Amino acid sequence: MSIIDPRTGNPMTADPVASNNAPTSGERPSVTREEVIIELNAGNIQQVLEASMQVPVLMDCWAPWCEPCKNLMPVLEKLAVEYAGAFLLATLDVEANPEIAGQLGVRSVPDVKLISQGGLVDSFQGALPEKEVREWLNRYFPAPSDAPPSPEEQAEEALSTGDAAGAREIYQTLIGQYPEHYAYQIGLAKALVAEGRGDEARSVLDNLPPEERDAAPARGVRASIEFSEQALSTEEIAALGDRTDSEAQYQRALRQVADGQYDAGLEALLALMKQDRAYNDDAARKTLLQVFDALGADHPLTVTYRRKLFALLY
């Protein structure tokens, strides 16, 4: 369901070019917190519902005793200002306003409802991390062009640029806020592997629930730990000199994979398969499959090299 912007009569969509008249992120003026955030109560509920005829209202239903609510509210407040008036944020203390909570059908908190034209458009329950809240909002509103990176994006950028310690600190903060969002614990394990702290990474993974511990993301990190432990050191690789035998080729490829040079490592493993399929009980193929696990099924390199492996085998 699209939200109709009464100011233009056009549907609000995640695609700012879907309508020439729809408000775009670049046209949004800056706003203050007071302009876009209101505390909902019995005295203003009717006015807020009427306001939703003019601009969508995001209702954050929370309670003082709810720890997840305390994590979610700052995220919603930050985004309300960042989206600069695309929606109003109305916060409702359900403990102080049980009748309103009952009328809204709130059964647990946090409960976030998107209201437009006086009616419910969508909702979500639970303290979603910032990245997921942004994705949810972007179904209905164009994302601000100058939106700062989310903590998750900052952590991913830190890892990709070699700042494993920075990534670890971000994931540790996120885990403190969202202890049951297990993707952050897997991210922490990745950062620990990048820091050379494989035992700590393995401990993090061992403490995941069984369904998370045995899923592909965690298996991938375990594969990364194994690469790091099995690979020769940089000095040992240098000591191989000009050797071109299968063992030397395999060790160089394994070192590349352990260092995150996946493209080069995968290419070297594939070349070794072509040259010496029997080497070390088919070690090159088995390692290729481990790398695919580490990268994930949807990673472009996995897709590309799985196709190349299939072509080589069949």
PDB file of C-alpha atoms in Angstrom, residues 68-283:
ATOM      1  CA  PRO A  68      14.232  -2.598  23.989  1.00  0.00           C
ATOM      2  CA  CYS A  69      12.047   0.521  23.798  1.00  0.00           C
ATOM      3  CA  LYS A  70      14.923   2.564  25.197  1.00  0.00           C
ATOM      4  CA  ASN A  71      17.142   1.332  22.375  1.00  0.00           C
ATOM      5  CA  LEU A  72      14.584   1.941  19.631  1.00  0.00           C
ATOM      6  CA  MET A  73      13.332   5.397  20.600  1.00  0.00           C
ATOM      7  CA  PRO A  74      16.633   7.261  19.994  1.00  0.00           C
ATOM      8  CA  VAL A  75      16.853   5.623  16.563  1.00  0.00           C
ATOM      9  CA  LEU A  76      13.323   6.749  15.643  1.00  0.00           C
ATOM     10  CA  GLU A  77      13.948  10.265  16.947  1.00  0.00           C
ATOM     11  CA  LYS A  78      17.168  10.526  14.963  1.00  0.00           C
ATOM     12  CA  LEU A  79      15.430   9.337  11.786  1.00  0.00           C
ATOM     13  CA  ALA A  80      12.439  11.650  12.272  1.00  0.00           C
ATOM     14  CA  VAL A  81      14.799  14.638  12.158  1.00  0.00           C
ATOM     15  CA  GLU A  82      16.872  13.120   9.358  1.00  0.00           C
ATOM     16  CA  TYR A  83      13.802  12.556   7.175  1.00  0.00           C
ATOM     17  CA  ALA A  84      13.021  16.236   7.769  1.00  0.00           C
ATOM     18  CA  GLY A  85       9.251  16.265   7.978  1.00  0.00           C
ATOM     19  CA  ALA A  86       8.437  13.366   5.677  1.00  0.00           C
ATOM     20  CA  PHE A  87       6.595  11.984   8.709  1.00  0.00           C
ATOM     21  CA  LEU A  88       5.792  13.036  12.266  1.00  0.00           C
ATOM     22  CA  LEU A  89       6.934  10.872  15.164  1.00  0.00           C
ATOM     23  CA  ALA A  90       4.329  10.501  17.924  1.00  0.00           C
ATOM     24  CA  THR A  91       5.515   8.662  21.050  1.00  0.00           C
ATOM     25  CA  LEU A  92       2.938   6.927  23.254  1.00  0.00           C
ATOM     26  CA  ASP A  93       3.658   5.775  26.815  1.00  0.00           C
ATOM     27  CA  VAL A  94       1.263   2.820  26.943  1.00  0.00           C
ATOM     28  CA  GLU A  95       1.535   2.561  30.725  1.00  0.00           C
ATOM     29  CA  ALA A  96       0.339   6.147  31.158  1.00  0.00           C
ATOM     30  CA  ASN A  97      -2.254   5.834  28.371  1.00  0.00           C
ATOM     31  CA  PRO A  98      -3.694   2.293  28.549  1.00  0.00           C
ATOM     32  CA  GLU A  99      -6.997   3.246  26.891  1.00  0.00           C
ATOM     33  CA  ILE A 100      -5.280   4.649  23.806  1.00  0.00           C
ATOM     34  CA  ALA A 101      -2.989   1.604  23.678  1.00  0.00           C
ATOM     35  CA  GLY A 102      -6.040  -0.639  23.792  1.00  0.00           C
ATOM     36  CA  GLN A 103      -7.758   1.288  21.019  1.00  0.00           C
ATOM     37  CA  LEU A 104      -4.618   0.976  18.886  1.00  0.00           C
ATOM     38  CA  GLY A 105      -4.423  -2.766  19.536  1.00  0.00           C
ATOM     39  CA  VAL A 106      -1.032  -2.622  21.246  1.00  0.00           C
ATOM     40  CA  ARG A 107      -0.301  -5.990  22.877  1.00  0.00           C
ATOM     41  CA  SER A 108       3.440  -5.732  23.366  1.00  0.00           C
ATOM     42  CA  VAL A 109       6.064  -3.028  23.161  1.00  0.00           C
ATOM     43  CA  PRO A 110       7.819  -1.601  21.332  1.00  0.00           C
ATOM     44  CA  ASP A 111       5.086  -1.417  18.705  1.00  0.00           C
ATOM     45  CA  VAL A 112       5.565   1.041  15.836  1.00  0.00           C
ATOM     46  CA  LYS A 113       2.631   1.957  13.612  1.00  0.00           C
ATOM     47  CA  LEU A 114       2.585   4.040  10.445  1.00  0.00           C
ATOM     48  CA  ILE A 115      -0.632   6.052  10.166  1.00  0.00           C
ATOM     49  CA  SER A 116      -1.724   7.921   7.026  1.00  0.00           C
ATOM     50  CA  GLN A 117      -5.093   9.446   6.121  1.00  0.00           C
ATOM     51  CA  GLY A 118      -6.292   8.422   9.590  1.00  0.00           C
ATOM     52  CA  GLY A 119      -5.680   4.703   8.967  1.00  0.00           C
ATOM     53  CA  LEU A 120      -3.042   2.086   9.703  1.00  0.00           C
ATOM     54  CA  VAL A 121      -0.642   1.532   6.783  1.00  0.00           C
ATOM     55  CA  ASP A 122       1.947  -0.765   8.320  1.00  0.00           C
ATOM     56  CA  SER A 123       3.577  -1.662  11.627  1.00  0.00           C
ATOM     57  CA  PHE A 124       6.431  -3.566  13.195  1.00  0.00           C
ATOM     58  CA  GLN A 125       7.020  -4.916  16.673  1.00  0.00           C
ATOM     59  CA  GLY A 126      10.270  -5.202  18.553  1.00  0.00           C
ATOM     60  CA  ALA A 127      13.410  -3.091  18.635  1.00  0.00           C
ATOM     61  CA  LEU A 128      14.705  -3.362  15.093  1.00  0.00           C
ATOM     62  CA  PRO A 129      18.278  -2.164  14.511  1.00  0.00           C
ATOM     63  CA  GLU A 130      18.720   1.153  12.704  1.00  0.00           C
ATOM     64  CA  LYS A 131      19.551  -0.420   9.350  1.00  0.00           C
ATOM     65  CA  GLU A 132      16.330  -2.437   9.367  1.00  0.00           C
ATOM     66  CA  VAL A 133      14.255   0.557  10.469  1.00  0.00           C
ATOM     67  CA  ARG A 134      15.698   2.537   7.546  1.00  0.00           C
ATOM     68  CA  GLU A 135      14.840  -0.262   5.139  1.00  0.00           C
ATOM     69  CA  TRP A 136      11.285  -0.343   6.505  1.00  0.00           C
ATOM     70  CA  LEU A 137      10.873   3.427   6.215  1.00  0.00           C
ATOM     71  CA  ASN A 138      12.298   3.444   2.701  1.00  0.00           C
ATOM     72  CA  ARG A 139       9.356   1.372   1.505  1.00  0.00           C
ATOM     73  CA  TYR A 140       7.294   4.534   1.919  1.00  0.00           C
ATOM     74  CA  PHE A 141       9.627   7.529   1.910  1.00  0.00           C
ATOM     75  CA  PRO A 142      12.582   8.489  -0.315  1.00  0.00           C
ATOM     76  CA  ALA A 143      15.765   8.025   1.677  1.00  0.00           C
ATOM     77  CA  PRO A 144      17.564  11.279   2.529  1.00  0.00           C
ATOM     78  CA  SER A 145      20.385  11.826   0.067  1.00  0.00           C
ATOM     79  CA  ASP A 146      22.733  12.916   2.849  1.00  0.00           C
ATOM     80  CA  ALA A 147      21.836  10.092   5.235  1.00  0.00           C
ATOM     81  CA  PRO A 148      24.825   9.132   7.389  1.00  0.00           C
ATOM     82  CA  PRO A 149      25.922   5.492   7.280  1.00  0.00           C
ATOM     83  CA  SER A 150      24.221   3.202   9.777  1.00  0.00           C
ATOM     84  CA  PRO A 151      26.346   1.539  12.485  1.00  0.00           C
ATOM     85  CA  GLU A 152      26.172  -1.696  10.507  1.00  0.00           C
ATOM     86  CA  GLU A 153      27.471   0.060   7.398  1.00  0.00           C
ATOM     87  CA  GLN A 154      30.221   1.710   9.438  1.00  0.00           C
ATOM     88  CA  ALA A 155      31.296  -1.685  10.767  1.00  0.00           C
ATOM     89  CA  GLU A 156      31.312  -3.218   7.290  1.00  0.00           C
ATOM     90  CA  GLU A 157      33.342  -0.282   5.956  1.00  0.00           C
ATOM     91  CA  ALA A 158      35.818  -0.600   8.824  1.00  0.00           C
ATOM     92  CA  LEU A 159      36.318  -4.296   8.075  1.00  0.00           C
ATOM     93  CA  SER A 160      36.764  -3.690   4.351  1.00  0.00           C
ATOM     94  CA  THR A 161      39.426  -1.028   4.989  1.00  0.00           C
ATOM     95  CA  GLY A 162      41.371  -3.127   7.471  1.00  0.00           C
ATOM     96  CA  ASP A 163      40.163  -1.441  10.673  1.00  0.00           C
ATOM     97  CA  ALA A 164      39.164  -4.673  12.408  1.00  0.00           C
ATOM     98  CA  ALA A 165      39.428  -3.126  15.875  1.00  0.00           C
ATOM     99  CA  GLY A 166      37.026  -0.350  14.875  1.00  0.00           C
ATOM    100  CA  ALA A 167      34.566  -2.889  13.489  1.00  0.00           C
ATOM    101  CA  ARG A 168      34.826  -4.948  16.666  1.00  0.00           C
ATOM    102  CA  GLU A 169      33.983  -1.953  18.844  1.00  0.00           C
ATOM    103  CA  ILE A 170      30.913  -1.126  16.749  1.00  0.00           C
ATOM    104  CA  TYR A 171      29.639  -4.706  16.875  1.00  0.00           C
ATOM    105  CA  GLN A 172      30.213  -4.876  20.621  1.00  0.00           C
ATOM    106  CA  THR A 173      28.081  -1.752  21.057  1.00  0.00           C
ATOM    107  CA  LEU A 174      25.355  -3.151  18.809  1.00  0.00           C
ATOM    108  CA  ILE A 175      25.348  -6.452  20.718  1.00  0.00           C
ATOM    109  CA  GLY A 176      24.844  -4.523  23.956  1.00  0.00           C
ATOM    110  CA  GLN A 177      21.809  -2.834  22.423  1.00  0.00           C
ATOM    111  CA  TYR A 178      20.415  -5.832  20.530  1.00  0.00           C
ATOM    112  CA  PRO A 179      21.666  -9.000  22.286  1.00  0.00           C
ATOM    113  CA  GLU A 180      19.273 -11.268  20.363  1.00  0.00           C
ATOM    114  CA  HIS A 181      20.185  -9.914  16.924  1.00  0.00           C
ATOM    115  CA  TYR A 182      22.684 -12.667  16.222  1.00  0.00           C
ATOM    116  CA  ALA A 183      23.986 -11.166  12.977  1.00  0.00           C
ATOM    117  CA  TYR A 184      25.947  -8.726  15.164  1.00  0.00           C
ATOM    118  CA  GLN A 185      27.620 -11.558  17.035  1.00  0.00           C
ATOM    119  CA  ILE A 186      28.622 -13.123  13.732  1.00  0.00           C
ATOM    120  CA  GLY A 187      29.948  -9.711  12.656  1.00  0.00           C
ATOM    121  CA  LEU A 188      31.941  -9.530  15.886  1.00  0.00           C
ATOM    122  CA  ALA A 189      33.408 -12.954  15.159  1.00  0.00           C
ATOM    123  CA  LYS A 190      34.458 -11.765  11.689  1.00  0.00           C
ATOM    124  CA  ALA A 191      36.206  -8.763  13.209  1.00  0.00           C
ATOM    125  CA  LEU A 192      37.983 -10.962  15.752  1.00  0.00           C
ATOM    126  CA  VAL A 193      39.210 -13.252  12.964  1.00  0.00           C
ATOM    127  CA  ALA A 194      40.537 -10.205  11.107  1.00  0.00           C
ATOM    128  CA  GLU A 195      42.410  -9.229  14.288  1.00  0.00           C
ATOM    129  CA  GLY A 196      43.985 -12.690  14.495  1.00  0.00           C
ATOM    130  CA  ARG A 197      41.881 -13.664  17.519  1.00  0.00           C
ATOM    131  CA  GLY A 198      40.486 -16.909  16.170  1.00  0.00           C
ATOM    132  CA  ASP A 199      39.932 -18.585  19.551  1.00  0.00           C
ATOM    133  CA  GLU A 200      37.770 -15.670  20.740  1.00  0.00           C
ATOM    134  CA  ALA A 201      35.848 -15.699  17.460  1.00  0.00           C
ATOM    135  CA  ARG A 202      35.205 -19.426  17.813  1.00  0.00           C
ATOM    136  CA  SER A 203      33.945 -18.866  21.380  1.00  0.00           C
ATOM    137  CA  VAL A 204      31.475 -16.229  20.141  1.00  0.00           C
ATOM    138  CA  LEU A 205      30.154 -18.643  17.530  1.00  0.00           C
ATOM    139  CA  ASP A 206      29.947 -21.536  20.012  1.00  0.00           C
ATOM    140  CA  ASN A 207      27.650 -19.454  22.227  1.00  0.00           C
ATOM    141  CA  LEU A 208      25.085 -18.846  19.463  1.00  0.00           C
ATOM    142  CA  PRO A 209      21.775 -20.750  19.525  1.00  0.00           C
ATOM    143  CA  PRO A 210      22.054 -24.040  17.591  1.00  0.00           C
ATOM    144  CA  GLU A 211      20.021 -22.820  14.618  1.00  0.00           C
ATOM    145  CA  GLU A 212      22.313 -19.796  14.263  1.00  0.00           C
ATOM    146  CA  ARG A 213      25.503 -21.705  15.040  1.00  0.00           C
ATOM    147  CA  ASP A 214      24.851 -24.191  12.244  1.00  0.00           C
ATOM    148  CA  ALA A 215      23.620 -21.698   9.625  1.00  0.00           C
ATOM    149  CA  ALA A 216      25.679 -20.558   6.636  1.00  0.00           C
ATOM    150  CA  PRO A 217      26.893 -17.176   8.052  1.00  0.00           C
ATOM    151  CA  ALA A 218      28.420 -18.801  11.143  1.00  0.00           C
ATOM    152  CA  ARG A 219      29.840 -21.688   9.123  1.00  0.00           C
ATOM    153  CA  GLY A 220      31.484 -19.140   6.869  1.00  0.00           C
ATOM    154  CA  VAL A 221      33.253 -17.448   9.778  1.00  0.00           C
ATOM    155  CA  ARG A 222      34.412 -20.844  11.060  1.00  0.00           C
ATOM    156  CA  ALA A 223      35.867 -21.490   7.613  1.00  0.00           C
ATOM    157  CA  SER A 224      37.721 -18.161   7.832  1.00  0.00           C
ATOM    158  CA  ILE A 225      39.169 -19.190  11.197  1.00  0.00           C
ATOM    159  CA  GLU A 226      40.383 -22.439   9.670  1.00  0.00           C
ATOM    160  CA  PHE A 227      41.984 -20.603   6.754  1.00  0.00           C
ATOM    161  CA  SER A 228      43.880 -18.353   9.146  1.00  0.00           C
ATOM    162  CA  GLU A 229      45.051 -21.290  11.248  1.00  0.00           C
ATOM    163  CA  GLN A 230      46.060 -23.480   8.307  1.00  0.00           C
ATOM    164  CA  ALA A 231      47.794 -20.871   6.171  1.00  0.00           C
ATOM    165  CA  LEU A 232      51.547 -20.416   6.299  1.00  0.00           C
ATOM    166  CA  SER A 233      52.839 -17.107   7.583  1.00  0.00           C
ATOM    167  CA  THR A 234      53.895 -14.393   5.179  1.00  0.00           C
ATOM    168  CA  GLU A 235      57.530 -15.228   5.928  1.00  0.00           C
ATOM    169  CA  GLU A 236      56.968 -18.908   5.227  1.00  0.00           C
ATOM    170  CA  ILE A 237      55.265 -18.081   1.939  1.00  0.00           C
ATOM    171  CA  ALA A 238      58.243 -15.934   0.968  1.00  0.00           C
ATOM    172  CA  ALA A 239      60.527 -18.848   1.803  1.00  0.00           C
ATOM    173  CA  LEU A 240      58.815 -20.932  -0.882  1.00  0.00           C
ATOM    174  CA  GLY A 241      60.697 -18.819  -3.394  1.00  0.00           C
ATOM    175  CA  ASP A 242      60.061 -19.761  -7.026  1.00  0.00           C
ATOM    176  CA  ARG A 243      58.573 -23.165  -6.295  1.00  0.00           C
ATOM    177  CA  THR A 244      55.711 -24.033  -8.648  1.00  0.00           C
ATOM    178  CA  ASP A 245      54.800 -27.488  -7.340  1.00  0.00           C
ATOM    179  CA  SER A 246      51.234 -28.190  -6.200  1.00  0.00           C
ATOM    180  CA  GLU A 247      52.014 -27.777  -2.503  1.00  0.00           C
ATOM    181  CA  ALA A 248      53.523 -24.311  -3.083  1.00  0.00           C
ATOM    182  CA  GLN A 249      50.599 -23.261  -5.259  1.00  0.00           C
ATOM    183  CA  TYR A 250      48.114 -24.457  -2.665  1.00  0.00           C
ATOM    184  CA  GLN A 251      49.860 -22.705   0.210  1.00  0.00           C
ATOM    185  CA  ARG A 252      50.030 -19.417  -1.694  1.00  0.00           C
ATOM    186  CA  ALA A 253      46.306 -19.676  -2.508  1.00  0.00           C
ATOM    187  CA  LEU A 254      45.447 -20.469   1.114  1.00  0.00           C
ATOM    188  CA  ARG A 255      47.446 -17.459   2.303  1.00  0.00           C
ATOM    189  CA  GLN A 256      45.600 -15.222  -0.157  1.00  0.00           C
ATOM    190  CA  VAL A 257      42.252 -16.495   1.097  1.00  0.00           C
ATOM    191  CA  ALA A 258      43.301 -16.005   4.740  1.00  0.00           C
ATOM    192  CA  ASP A 259      44.311 -12.424   3.895  1.00  0.00           C
ATOM    193  CA  GLY A 260      40.928 -11.749   2.289  1.00  0.00           C
ATOM    194  CA  GLN A 261      42.296 -11.745  -1.269  1.00  0.00           C
ATOM    195  CA  TYR A 262      39.456 -14.039  -2.285  1.00  0.00           C
ATOM    196  CA  ASP A 263      39.479 -13.377  -6.022  1.00  0.00           C
ATOM    197  CA  ALA A 264      43.165 -14.232  -6.384  1.00  0.00           C
ATOM    198  CA  GLY A 265      42.897 -17.184  -4.013  1.00  0.00           C
ATOM    199  CA  LEU A 266      39.881 -18.681  -5.777  1.00  0.00           C
ATOM    200  CA  GLU A 267      41.531 -18.306  -9.155  1.00  0.00           C
ATOM    201  CA  ALA A 268      44.673 -20.027  -7.866  1.00  0.00           C
ATOM    202  CA  LEU A 269      42.678 -22.902  -6.356  1.00  0.00           C
ATOM    203  CA  LEU A 270      40.782 -23.381  -9.606  1.00  0.00           C
ATOM    204  CA  ALA A 271      44.052 -23.412 -11.548  1.00  0.00           C
ATOM    205  CA  LEU A 272      45.462 -26.024  -9.169  1.00  0.00           C
ATOM    206  CA  MET A 273      42.392 -28.195  -9.718  1.00  0.00           C
ATOM    207  CA  LYS A 274      42.955 -28.061 -13.468  1.00  0.00           C
ATOM    208  CA  GLN A 275      46.635 -28.948 -13.075  1.00  0.00           C
ATOM    209  CA  ASP A 276      46.554 -31.507 -10.267  1.00  0.00           C
ATOM    210  CA  ARG A 277      43.066 -32.599  -9.284  1.00  0.00           C
ATOM    211  CA  ALA A 278      44.354 -35.391  -7.029  1.00  0.00           C
ATOM    212  CA  TYR A 279      46.599 -33.104  -4.945  1.00  0.00           C
ATOM    213  CA  ASN A 280      46.208 -33.832  -1.238  1.00  0.00           C
ATOM    214  CA  ASP A 281      42.932 -35.746  -1.614  1.00  0.00           C
ATOM    215  CA  ASP A 282      41.219 -33.085  -3.747  1.00  0.00           C
ATOM    216  CA  ALA A 283      42.207 -30.275  -1.340  1.00  0.00           C
TER     217      ALA A 283
END
